[in-house]
Tab-separated table of C-alpha atoms in Angstrom:
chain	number	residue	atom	x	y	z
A	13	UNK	CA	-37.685	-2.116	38.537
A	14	UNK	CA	-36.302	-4.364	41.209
A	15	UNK	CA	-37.920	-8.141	41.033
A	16	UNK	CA	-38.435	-9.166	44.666
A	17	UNK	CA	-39.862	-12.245	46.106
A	18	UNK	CA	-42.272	-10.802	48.021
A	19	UNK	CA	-44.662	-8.802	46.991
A	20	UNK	CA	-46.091	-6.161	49.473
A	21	UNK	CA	-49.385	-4.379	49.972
A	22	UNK	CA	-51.150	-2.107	47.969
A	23	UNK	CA	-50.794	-1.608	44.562
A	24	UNK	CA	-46.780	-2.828	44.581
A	25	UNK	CA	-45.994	-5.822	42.678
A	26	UNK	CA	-43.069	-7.230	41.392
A	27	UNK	CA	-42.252	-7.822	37.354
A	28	UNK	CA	-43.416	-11.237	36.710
A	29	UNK	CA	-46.827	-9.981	38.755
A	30	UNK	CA	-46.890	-7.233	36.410
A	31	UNK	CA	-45.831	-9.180	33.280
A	32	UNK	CA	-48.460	-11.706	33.890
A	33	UNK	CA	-51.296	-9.241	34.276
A	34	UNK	CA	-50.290	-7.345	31.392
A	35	UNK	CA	-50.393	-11.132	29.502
A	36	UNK	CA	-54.024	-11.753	31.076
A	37	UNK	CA	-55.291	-8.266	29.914
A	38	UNK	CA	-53.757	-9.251	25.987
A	39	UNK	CA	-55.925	-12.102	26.317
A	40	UNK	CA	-58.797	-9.964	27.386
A	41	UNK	CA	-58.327	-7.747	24.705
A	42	UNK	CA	-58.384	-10.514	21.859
A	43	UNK	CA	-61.689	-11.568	23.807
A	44	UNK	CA	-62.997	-8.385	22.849
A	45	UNK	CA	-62.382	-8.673	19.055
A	46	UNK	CA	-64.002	-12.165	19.008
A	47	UNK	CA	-66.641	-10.397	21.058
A	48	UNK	CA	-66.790	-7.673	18.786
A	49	UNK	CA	-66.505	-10.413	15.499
A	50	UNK	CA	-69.470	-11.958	16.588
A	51	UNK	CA	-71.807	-9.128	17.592
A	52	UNK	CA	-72.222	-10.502	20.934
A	53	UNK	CA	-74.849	-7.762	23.096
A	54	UNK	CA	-72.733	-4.428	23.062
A	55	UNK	CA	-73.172	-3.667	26.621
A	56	UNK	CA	-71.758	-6.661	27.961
A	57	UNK	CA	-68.708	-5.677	25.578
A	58	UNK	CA	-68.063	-2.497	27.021
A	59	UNK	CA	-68.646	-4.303	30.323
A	60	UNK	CA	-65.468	-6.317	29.726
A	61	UNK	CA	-63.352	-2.934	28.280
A	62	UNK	CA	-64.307	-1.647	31.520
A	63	UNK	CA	-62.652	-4.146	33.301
A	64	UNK	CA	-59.498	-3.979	30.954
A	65	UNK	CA	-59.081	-0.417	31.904
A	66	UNK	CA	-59.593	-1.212	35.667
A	67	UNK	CA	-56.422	-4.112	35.277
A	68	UNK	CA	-54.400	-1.765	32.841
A	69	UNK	CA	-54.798	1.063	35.800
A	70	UNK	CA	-53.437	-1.487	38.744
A	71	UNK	CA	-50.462	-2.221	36.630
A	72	UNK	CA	-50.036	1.701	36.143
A	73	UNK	CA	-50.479	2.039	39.683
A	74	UNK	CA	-48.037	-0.639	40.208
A	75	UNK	CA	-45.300	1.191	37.854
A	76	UNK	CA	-45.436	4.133	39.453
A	77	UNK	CA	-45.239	2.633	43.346
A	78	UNK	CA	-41.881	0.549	42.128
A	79	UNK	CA	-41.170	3.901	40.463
A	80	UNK	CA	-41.701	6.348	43.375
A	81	UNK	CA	-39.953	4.184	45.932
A	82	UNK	CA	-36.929	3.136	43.826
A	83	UNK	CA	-36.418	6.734	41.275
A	84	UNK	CA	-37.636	9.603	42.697
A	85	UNK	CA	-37.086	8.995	46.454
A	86	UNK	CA	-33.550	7.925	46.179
A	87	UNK	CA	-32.919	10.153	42.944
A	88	UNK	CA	-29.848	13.122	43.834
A	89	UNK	CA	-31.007	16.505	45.403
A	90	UNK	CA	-30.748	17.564	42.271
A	91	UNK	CA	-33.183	15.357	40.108
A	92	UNK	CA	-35.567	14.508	42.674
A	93	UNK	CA	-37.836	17.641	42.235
A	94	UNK	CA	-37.988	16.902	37.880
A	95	UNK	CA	-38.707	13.450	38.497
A	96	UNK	CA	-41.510	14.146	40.783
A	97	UNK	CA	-43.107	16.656	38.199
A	98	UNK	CA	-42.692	13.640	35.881
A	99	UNK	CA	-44.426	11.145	37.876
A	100	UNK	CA	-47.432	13.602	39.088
A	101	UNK	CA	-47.851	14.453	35.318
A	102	UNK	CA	-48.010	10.702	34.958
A	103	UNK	CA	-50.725	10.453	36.994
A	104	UNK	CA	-52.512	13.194	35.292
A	105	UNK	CA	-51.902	11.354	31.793
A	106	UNK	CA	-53.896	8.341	33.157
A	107	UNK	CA	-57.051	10.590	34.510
A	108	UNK	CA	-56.747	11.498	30.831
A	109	UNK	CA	-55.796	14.946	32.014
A	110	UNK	CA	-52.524	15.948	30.440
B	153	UNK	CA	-48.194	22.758	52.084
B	154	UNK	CA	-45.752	25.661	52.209
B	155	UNK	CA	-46.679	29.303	50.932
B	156	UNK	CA	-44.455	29.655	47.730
B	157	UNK	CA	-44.053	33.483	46.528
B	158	UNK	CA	-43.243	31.650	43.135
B	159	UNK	CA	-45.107	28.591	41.743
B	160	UNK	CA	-43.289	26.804	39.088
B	161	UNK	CA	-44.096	24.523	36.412
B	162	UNK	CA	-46.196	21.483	35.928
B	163	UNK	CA	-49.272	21.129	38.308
B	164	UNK	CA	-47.717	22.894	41.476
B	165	UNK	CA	-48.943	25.692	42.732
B	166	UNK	CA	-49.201	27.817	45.619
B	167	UNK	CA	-51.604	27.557	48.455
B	168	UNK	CA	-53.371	30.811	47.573
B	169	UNK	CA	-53.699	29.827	43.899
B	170	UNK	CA	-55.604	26.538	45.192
B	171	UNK	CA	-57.877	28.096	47.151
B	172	UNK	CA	-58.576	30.568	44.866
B	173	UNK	CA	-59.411	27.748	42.506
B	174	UNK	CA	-61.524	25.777	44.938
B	175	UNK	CA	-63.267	29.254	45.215
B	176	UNK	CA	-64.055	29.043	41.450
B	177	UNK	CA	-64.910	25.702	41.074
B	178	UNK	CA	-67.393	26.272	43.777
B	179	UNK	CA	-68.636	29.460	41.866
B	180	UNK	CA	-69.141	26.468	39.014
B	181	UNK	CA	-71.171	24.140	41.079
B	182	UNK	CA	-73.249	26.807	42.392
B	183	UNK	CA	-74.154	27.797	38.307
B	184	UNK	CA	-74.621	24.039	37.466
B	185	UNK	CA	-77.484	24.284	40.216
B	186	UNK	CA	-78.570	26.737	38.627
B	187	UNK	CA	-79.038	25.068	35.558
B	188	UNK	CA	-80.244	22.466	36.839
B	189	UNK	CA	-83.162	24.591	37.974
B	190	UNK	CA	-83.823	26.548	35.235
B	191	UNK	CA	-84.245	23.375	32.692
B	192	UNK	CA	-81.067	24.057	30.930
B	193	UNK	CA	-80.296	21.829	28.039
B	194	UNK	CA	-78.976	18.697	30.054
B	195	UNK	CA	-76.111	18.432	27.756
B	196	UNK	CA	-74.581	22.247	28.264
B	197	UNK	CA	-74.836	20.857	32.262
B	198	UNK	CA	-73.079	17.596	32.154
B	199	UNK	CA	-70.133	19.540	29.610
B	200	UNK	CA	-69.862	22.192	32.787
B	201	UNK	CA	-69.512	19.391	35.482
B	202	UNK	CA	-67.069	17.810	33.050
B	203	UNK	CA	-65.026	21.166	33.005
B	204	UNK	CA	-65.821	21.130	36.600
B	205	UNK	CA	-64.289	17.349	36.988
B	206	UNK	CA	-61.080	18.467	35.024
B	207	UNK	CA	-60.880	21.832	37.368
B	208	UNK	CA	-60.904	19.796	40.588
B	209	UNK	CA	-58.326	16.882	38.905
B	210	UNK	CA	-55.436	19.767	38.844
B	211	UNK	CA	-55.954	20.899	42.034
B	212	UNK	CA	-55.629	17.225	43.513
B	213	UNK	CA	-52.785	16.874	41.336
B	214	UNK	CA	-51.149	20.458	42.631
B	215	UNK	CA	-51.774	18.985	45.976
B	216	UNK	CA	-50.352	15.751	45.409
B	217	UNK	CA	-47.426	17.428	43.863
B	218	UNK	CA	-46.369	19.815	47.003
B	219	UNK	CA	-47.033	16.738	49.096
B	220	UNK	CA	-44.741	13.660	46.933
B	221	UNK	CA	-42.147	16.851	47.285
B	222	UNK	CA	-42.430	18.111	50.608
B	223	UNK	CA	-43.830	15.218	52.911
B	224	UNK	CA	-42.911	12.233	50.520
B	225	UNK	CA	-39.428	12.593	49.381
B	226	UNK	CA	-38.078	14.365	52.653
B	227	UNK	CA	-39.777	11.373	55.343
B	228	UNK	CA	-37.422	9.735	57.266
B	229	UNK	CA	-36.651	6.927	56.048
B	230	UNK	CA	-38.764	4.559	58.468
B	231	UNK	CA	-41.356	6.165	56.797
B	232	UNK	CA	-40.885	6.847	53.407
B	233	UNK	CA	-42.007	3.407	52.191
B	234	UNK	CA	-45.620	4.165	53.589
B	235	UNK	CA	-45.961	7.631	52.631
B	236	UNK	CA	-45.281	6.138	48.893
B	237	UNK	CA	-48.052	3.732	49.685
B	238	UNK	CA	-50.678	6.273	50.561
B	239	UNK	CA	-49.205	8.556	47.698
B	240	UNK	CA	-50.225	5.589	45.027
B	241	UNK	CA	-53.371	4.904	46.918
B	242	UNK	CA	-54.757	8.425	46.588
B	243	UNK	CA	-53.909	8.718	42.911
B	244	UNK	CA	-55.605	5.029	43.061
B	245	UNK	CA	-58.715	6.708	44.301
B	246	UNK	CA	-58.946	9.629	42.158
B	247	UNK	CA	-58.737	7.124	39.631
B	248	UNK	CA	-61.715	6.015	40.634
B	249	UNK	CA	-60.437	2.683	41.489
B	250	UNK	CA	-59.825	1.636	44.346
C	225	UNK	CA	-86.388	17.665	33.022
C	226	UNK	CA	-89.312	16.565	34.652
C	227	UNK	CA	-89.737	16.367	37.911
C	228	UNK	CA	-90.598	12.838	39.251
C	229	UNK	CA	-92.661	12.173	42.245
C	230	UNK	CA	-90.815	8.609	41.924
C	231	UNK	CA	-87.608	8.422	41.170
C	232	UNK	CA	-86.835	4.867	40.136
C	233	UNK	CA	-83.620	2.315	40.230
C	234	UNK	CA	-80.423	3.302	38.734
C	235	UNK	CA	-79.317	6.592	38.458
C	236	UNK	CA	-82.081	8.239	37.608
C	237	UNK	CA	-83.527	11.252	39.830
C	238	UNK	CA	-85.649	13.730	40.278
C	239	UNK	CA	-84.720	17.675	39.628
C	240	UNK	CA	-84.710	18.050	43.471
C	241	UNK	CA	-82.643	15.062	44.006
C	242	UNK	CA	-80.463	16.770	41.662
C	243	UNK	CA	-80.210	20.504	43.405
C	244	UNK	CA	-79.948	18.591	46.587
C	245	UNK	CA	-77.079	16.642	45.552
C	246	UNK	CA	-75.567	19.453	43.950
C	247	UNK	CA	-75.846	21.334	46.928
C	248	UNK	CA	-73.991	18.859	49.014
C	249	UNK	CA	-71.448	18.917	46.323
C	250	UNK	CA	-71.255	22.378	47.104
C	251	UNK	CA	-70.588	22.608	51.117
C	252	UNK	CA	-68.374	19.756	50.524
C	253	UNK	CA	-65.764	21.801	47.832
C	254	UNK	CA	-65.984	24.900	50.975
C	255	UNK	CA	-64.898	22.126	53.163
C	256	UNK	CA	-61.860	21.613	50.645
C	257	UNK	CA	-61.010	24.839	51.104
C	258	UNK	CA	-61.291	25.184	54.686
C	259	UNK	CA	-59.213	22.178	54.439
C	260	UNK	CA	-56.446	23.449	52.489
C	261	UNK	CA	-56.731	26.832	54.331
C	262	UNK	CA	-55.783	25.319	57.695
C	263	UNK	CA	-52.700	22.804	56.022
C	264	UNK	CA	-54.884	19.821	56.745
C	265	UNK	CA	-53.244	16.236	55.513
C	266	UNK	CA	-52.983	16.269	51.785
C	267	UNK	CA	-53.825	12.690	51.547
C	268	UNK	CA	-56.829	13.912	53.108
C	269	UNK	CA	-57.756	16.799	50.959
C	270	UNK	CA	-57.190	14.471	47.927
C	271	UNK	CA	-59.449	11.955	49.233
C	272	UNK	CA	-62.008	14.394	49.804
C	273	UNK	CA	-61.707	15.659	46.274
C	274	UNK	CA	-62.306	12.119	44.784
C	275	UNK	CA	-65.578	11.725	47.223
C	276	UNK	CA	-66.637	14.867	45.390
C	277	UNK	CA	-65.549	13.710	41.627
C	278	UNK	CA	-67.842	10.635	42.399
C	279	UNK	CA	-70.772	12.747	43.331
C	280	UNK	CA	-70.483	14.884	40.288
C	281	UNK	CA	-70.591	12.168	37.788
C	282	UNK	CA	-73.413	10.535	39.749
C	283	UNK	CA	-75.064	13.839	39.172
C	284	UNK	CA	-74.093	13.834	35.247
C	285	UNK	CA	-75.420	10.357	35.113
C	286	UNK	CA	-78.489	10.665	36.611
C	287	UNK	CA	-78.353	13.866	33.942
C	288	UNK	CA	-77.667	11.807	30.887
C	289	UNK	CA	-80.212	9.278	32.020
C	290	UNK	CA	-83.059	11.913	32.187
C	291	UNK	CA	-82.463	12.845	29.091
C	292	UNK	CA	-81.760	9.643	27.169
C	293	UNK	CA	-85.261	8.825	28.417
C	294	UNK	CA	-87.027	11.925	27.405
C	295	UNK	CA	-84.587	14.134	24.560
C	296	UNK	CA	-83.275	11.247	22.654
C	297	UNK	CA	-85.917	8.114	22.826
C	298	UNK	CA	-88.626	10.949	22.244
C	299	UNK	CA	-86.929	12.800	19.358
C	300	UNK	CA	-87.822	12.818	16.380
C	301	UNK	CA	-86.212	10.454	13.769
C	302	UNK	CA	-84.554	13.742	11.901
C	303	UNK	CA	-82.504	14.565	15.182
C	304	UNK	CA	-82.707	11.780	17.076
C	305	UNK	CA	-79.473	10.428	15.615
C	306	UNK	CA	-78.084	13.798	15.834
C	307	UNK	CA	-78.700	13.842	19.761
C	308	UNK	CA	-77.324	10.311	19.916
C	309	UNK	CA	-74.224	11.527	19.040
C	310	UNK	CA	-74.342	15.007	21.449
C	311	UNK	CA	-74.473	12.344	24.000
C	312	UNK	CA	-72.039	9.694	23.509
C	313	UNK	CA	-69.868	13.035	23.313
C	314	UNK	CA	-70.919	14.045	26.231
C	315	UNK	CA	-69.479	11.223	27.877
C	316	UNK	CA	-67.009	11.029	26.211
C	317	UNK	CA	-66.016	14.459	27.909
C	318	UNK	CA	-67.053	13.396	31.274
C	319	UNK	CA	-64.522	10.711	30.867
C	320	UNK	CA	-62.065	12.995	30.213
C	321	UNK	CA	-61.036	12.357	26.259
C	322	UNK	CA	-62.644	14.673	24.303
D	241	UNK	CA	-73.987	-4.038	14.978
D	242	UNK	CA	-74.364	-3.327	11.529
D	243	UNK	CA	-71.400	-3.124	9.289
D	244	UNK	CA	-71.804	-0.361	7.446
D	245	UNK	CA	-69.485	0.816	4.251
D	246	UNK	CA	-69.448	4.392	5.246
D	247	UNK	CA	-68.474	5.496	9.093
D	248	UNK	CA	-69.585	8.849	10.109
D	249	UNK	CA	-68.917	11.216	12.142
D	250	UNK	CA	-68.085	11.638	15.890
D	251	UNK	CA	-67.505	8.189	17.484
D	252	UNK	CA	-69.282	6.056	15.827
D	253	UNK	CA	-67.286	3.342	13.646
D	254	UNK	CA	-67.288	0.197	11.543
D	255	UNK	CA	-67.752	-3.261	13.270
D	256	UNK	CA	-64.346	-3.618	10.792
D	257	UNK	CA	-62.493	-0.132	12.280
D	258	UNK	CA	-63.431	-1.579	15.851
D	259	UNK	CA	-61.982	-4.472	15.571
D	260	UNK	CA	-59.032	-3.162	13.437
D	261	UNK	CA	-58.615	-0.739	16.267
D	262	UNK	CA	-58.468	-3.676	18.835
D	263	UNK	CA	-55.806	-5.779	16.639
D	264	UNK	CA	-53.764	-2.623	17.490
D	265	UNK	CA	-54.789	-2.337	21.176
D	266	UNK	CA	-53.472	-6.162	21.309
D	267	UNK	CA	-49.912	-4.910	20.042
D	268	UNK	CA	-49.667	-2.161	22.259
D	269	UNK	CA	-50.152	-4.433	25.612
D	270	UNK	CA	-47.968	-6.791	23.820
D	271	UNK	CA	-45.320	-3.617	23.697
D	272	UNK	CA	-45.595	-2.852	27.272
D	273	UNK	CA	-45.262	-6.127	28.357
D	274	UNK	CA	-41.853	-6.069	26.466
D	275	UNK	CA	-40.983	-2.590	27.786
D	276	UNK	CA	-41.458	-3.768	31.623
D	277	UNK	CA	-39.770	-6.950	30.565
D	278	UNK	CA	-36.837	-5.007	29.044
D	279	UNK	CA	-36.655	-2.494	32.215
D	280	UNK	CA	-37.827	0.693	30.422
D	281	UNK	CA	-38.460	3.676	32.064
D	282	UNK	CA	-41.314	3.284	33.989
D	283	UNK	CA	-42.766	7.346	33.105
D	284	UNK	CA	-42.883	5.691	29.588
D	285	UNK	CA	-44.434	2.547	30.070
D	286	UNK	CA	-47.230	4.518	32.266
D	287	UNK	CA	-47.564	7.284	29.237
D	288	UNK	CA	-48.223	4.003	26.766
D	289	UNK	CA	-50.385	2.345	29.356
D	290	UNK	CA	-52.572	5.628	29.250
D	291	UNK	CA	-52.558	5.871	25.252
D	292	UNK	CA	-54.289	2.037	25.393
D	293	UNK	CA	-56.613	3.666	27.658
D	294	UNK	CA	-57.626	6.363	25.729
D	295	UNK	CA	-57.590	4.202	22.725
D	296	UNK	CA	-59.985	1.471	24.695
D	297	UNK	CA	-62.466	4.256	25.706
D	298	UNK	CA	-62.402	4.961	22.305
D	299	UNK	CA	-63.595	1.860	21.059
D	300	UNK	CA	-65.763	1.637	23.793
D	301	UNK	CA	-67.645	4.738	22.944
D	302	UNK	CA	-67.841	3.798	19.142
D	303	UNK	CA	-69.845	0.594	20.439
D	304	UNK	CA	-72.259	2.562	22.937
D	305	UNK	CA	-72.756	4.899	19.630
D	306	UNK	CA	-73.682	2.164	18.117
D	307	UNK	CA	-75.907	0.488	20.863
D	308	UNK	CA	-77.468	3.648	21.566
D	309	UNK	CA	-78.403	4.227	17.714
D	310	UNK	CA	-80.009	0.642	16.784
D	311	UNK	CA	-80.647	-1.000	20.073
D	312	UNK	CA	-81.946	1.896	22.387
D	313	UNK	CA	-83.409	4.182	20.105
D	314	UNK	CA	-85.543	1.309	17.994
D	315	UNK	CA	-86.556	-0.422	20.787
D	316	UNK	CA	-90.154	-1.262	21.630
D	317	UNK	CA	-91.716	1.121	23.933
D	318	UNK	CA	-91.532	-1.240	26.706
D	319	UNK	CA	-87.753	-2.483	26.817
D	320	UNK	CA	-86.513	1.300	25.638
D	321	UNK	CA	-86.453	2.420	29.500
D	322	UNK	CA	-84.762	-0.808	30.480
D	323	UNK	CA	-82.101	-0.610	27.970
D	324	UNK	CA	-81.445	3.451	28.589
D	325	UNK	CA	-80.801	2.291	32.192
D	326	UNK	CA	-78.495	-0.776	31.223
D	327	UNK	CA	-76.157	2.133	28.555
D	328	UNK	CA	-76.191	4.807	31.342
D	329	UNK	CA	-75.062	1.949	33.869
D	330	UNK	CA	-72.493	0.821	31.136
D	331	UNK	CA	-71.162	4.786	30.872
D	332	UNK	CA	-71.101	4.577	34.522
D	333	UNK	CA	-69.113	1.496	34.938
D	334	UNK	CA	-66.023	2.627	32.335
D	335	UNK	CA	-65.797	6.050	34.432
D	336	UNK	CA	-64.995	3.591	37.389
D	337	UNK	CA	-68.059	4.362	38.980
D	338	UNK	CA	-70.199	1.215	39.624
């Protein structure tokens, strides 16, 4: 995964974006347990797991654009149809589909 | 999407074997109505849309598949860095986030 | 399921709500295949398919609501923590991990 | 949410397994932050990102178990429709749907 200076559109991001987020969503997750710890109202818990999962999805998301664009297009004649099995069976790991 | 005499592994699969899926699934909608109207146990319907969900998941993934191999990886290269983009985004969406 | 004159906020509906919904849900998966059929844009197609995911579990919801409201609230106390758990597994399904 | 000494079956779980099971969820994001800082393959870091997911759905179930058992269930005739509309809304929300 290539660190560039400027991020593009979508759901592309370079690693210290992705880093960062995945250091916001620990944080969100230890906000859970204290959440959890002190029987705050359950639904506003899940609430806030829901939003985990939606910020652990955009850094997925933003794997597998670095990924598409930098291994499987440029990957040899030879590789390029394996590693495109691998990343649509990626995809179908996250809709908890596998 | 190109007519393959052989589908392979993973999610692809021929055009005829997705529509004849897409034939099924609707087969399976039609019966859930059915349910519906005949006061089935609400449980027994939501576990058939459920089956229904993961039915039309693999098609969307066999059509993402023949399209990250045939449209994605062979785009010119002007191109290429878009068709990744709208790749991403339409996993993005069947994530249902996006 | 009863059948509501009112339907109220949320996603709660009536039975014919329901079949009506459901029967949208159909035309639109015949559209997928007339879609496919004629080599429409996969991007398309996949879009499409994710329009119709998000109908179905508006449909299960409305489902699960009806009859957290009248199978579990109402049971009694023997099954009702019996039906409690037919349901969180129900969604549990619908999100895919079962 | 009651702590209770003996779990049951299905989803439901101790206030001490949930947050046992989120101590863990903490060290996983803290492992994929090191595998995207250490340039792992990205198929990998998506396949851990989806375990976390799987495990956070999980957890989130356990709680709506939980909710649905002593908060919806026992509630006074008056609140019980309000707080079957706020779990449904909560199911509705971690499927991405909101």
């Amino acid at each position: 995964m290539a660190t560039r200076a400027t991020p593009s559109r979508g759901y592309s991001a370079t690693k210290e974006q992705l880093i960062a987020r995945l250091r916001r969503i620990e944080g969100q997750v230890r906000g859970v347990q204290k959440m959890v710890d002190e029987d705050r109202y359950c639904i506003d818990v899940v609430t806030q797991i829901s939003a985990i999962e939606g910020a652990l999805e955009k850094v997925a998301l933003g794997l597998l654009d670095e990924h598409a664009r930098h291994c499987v297009m440029t990957a040899e004649d030879g590789t390029r149809e394996e590693r495109t099995e691998e990343l649509v069976s990626a995809f179908g790991r996250l809709l908890g589909r596998s």
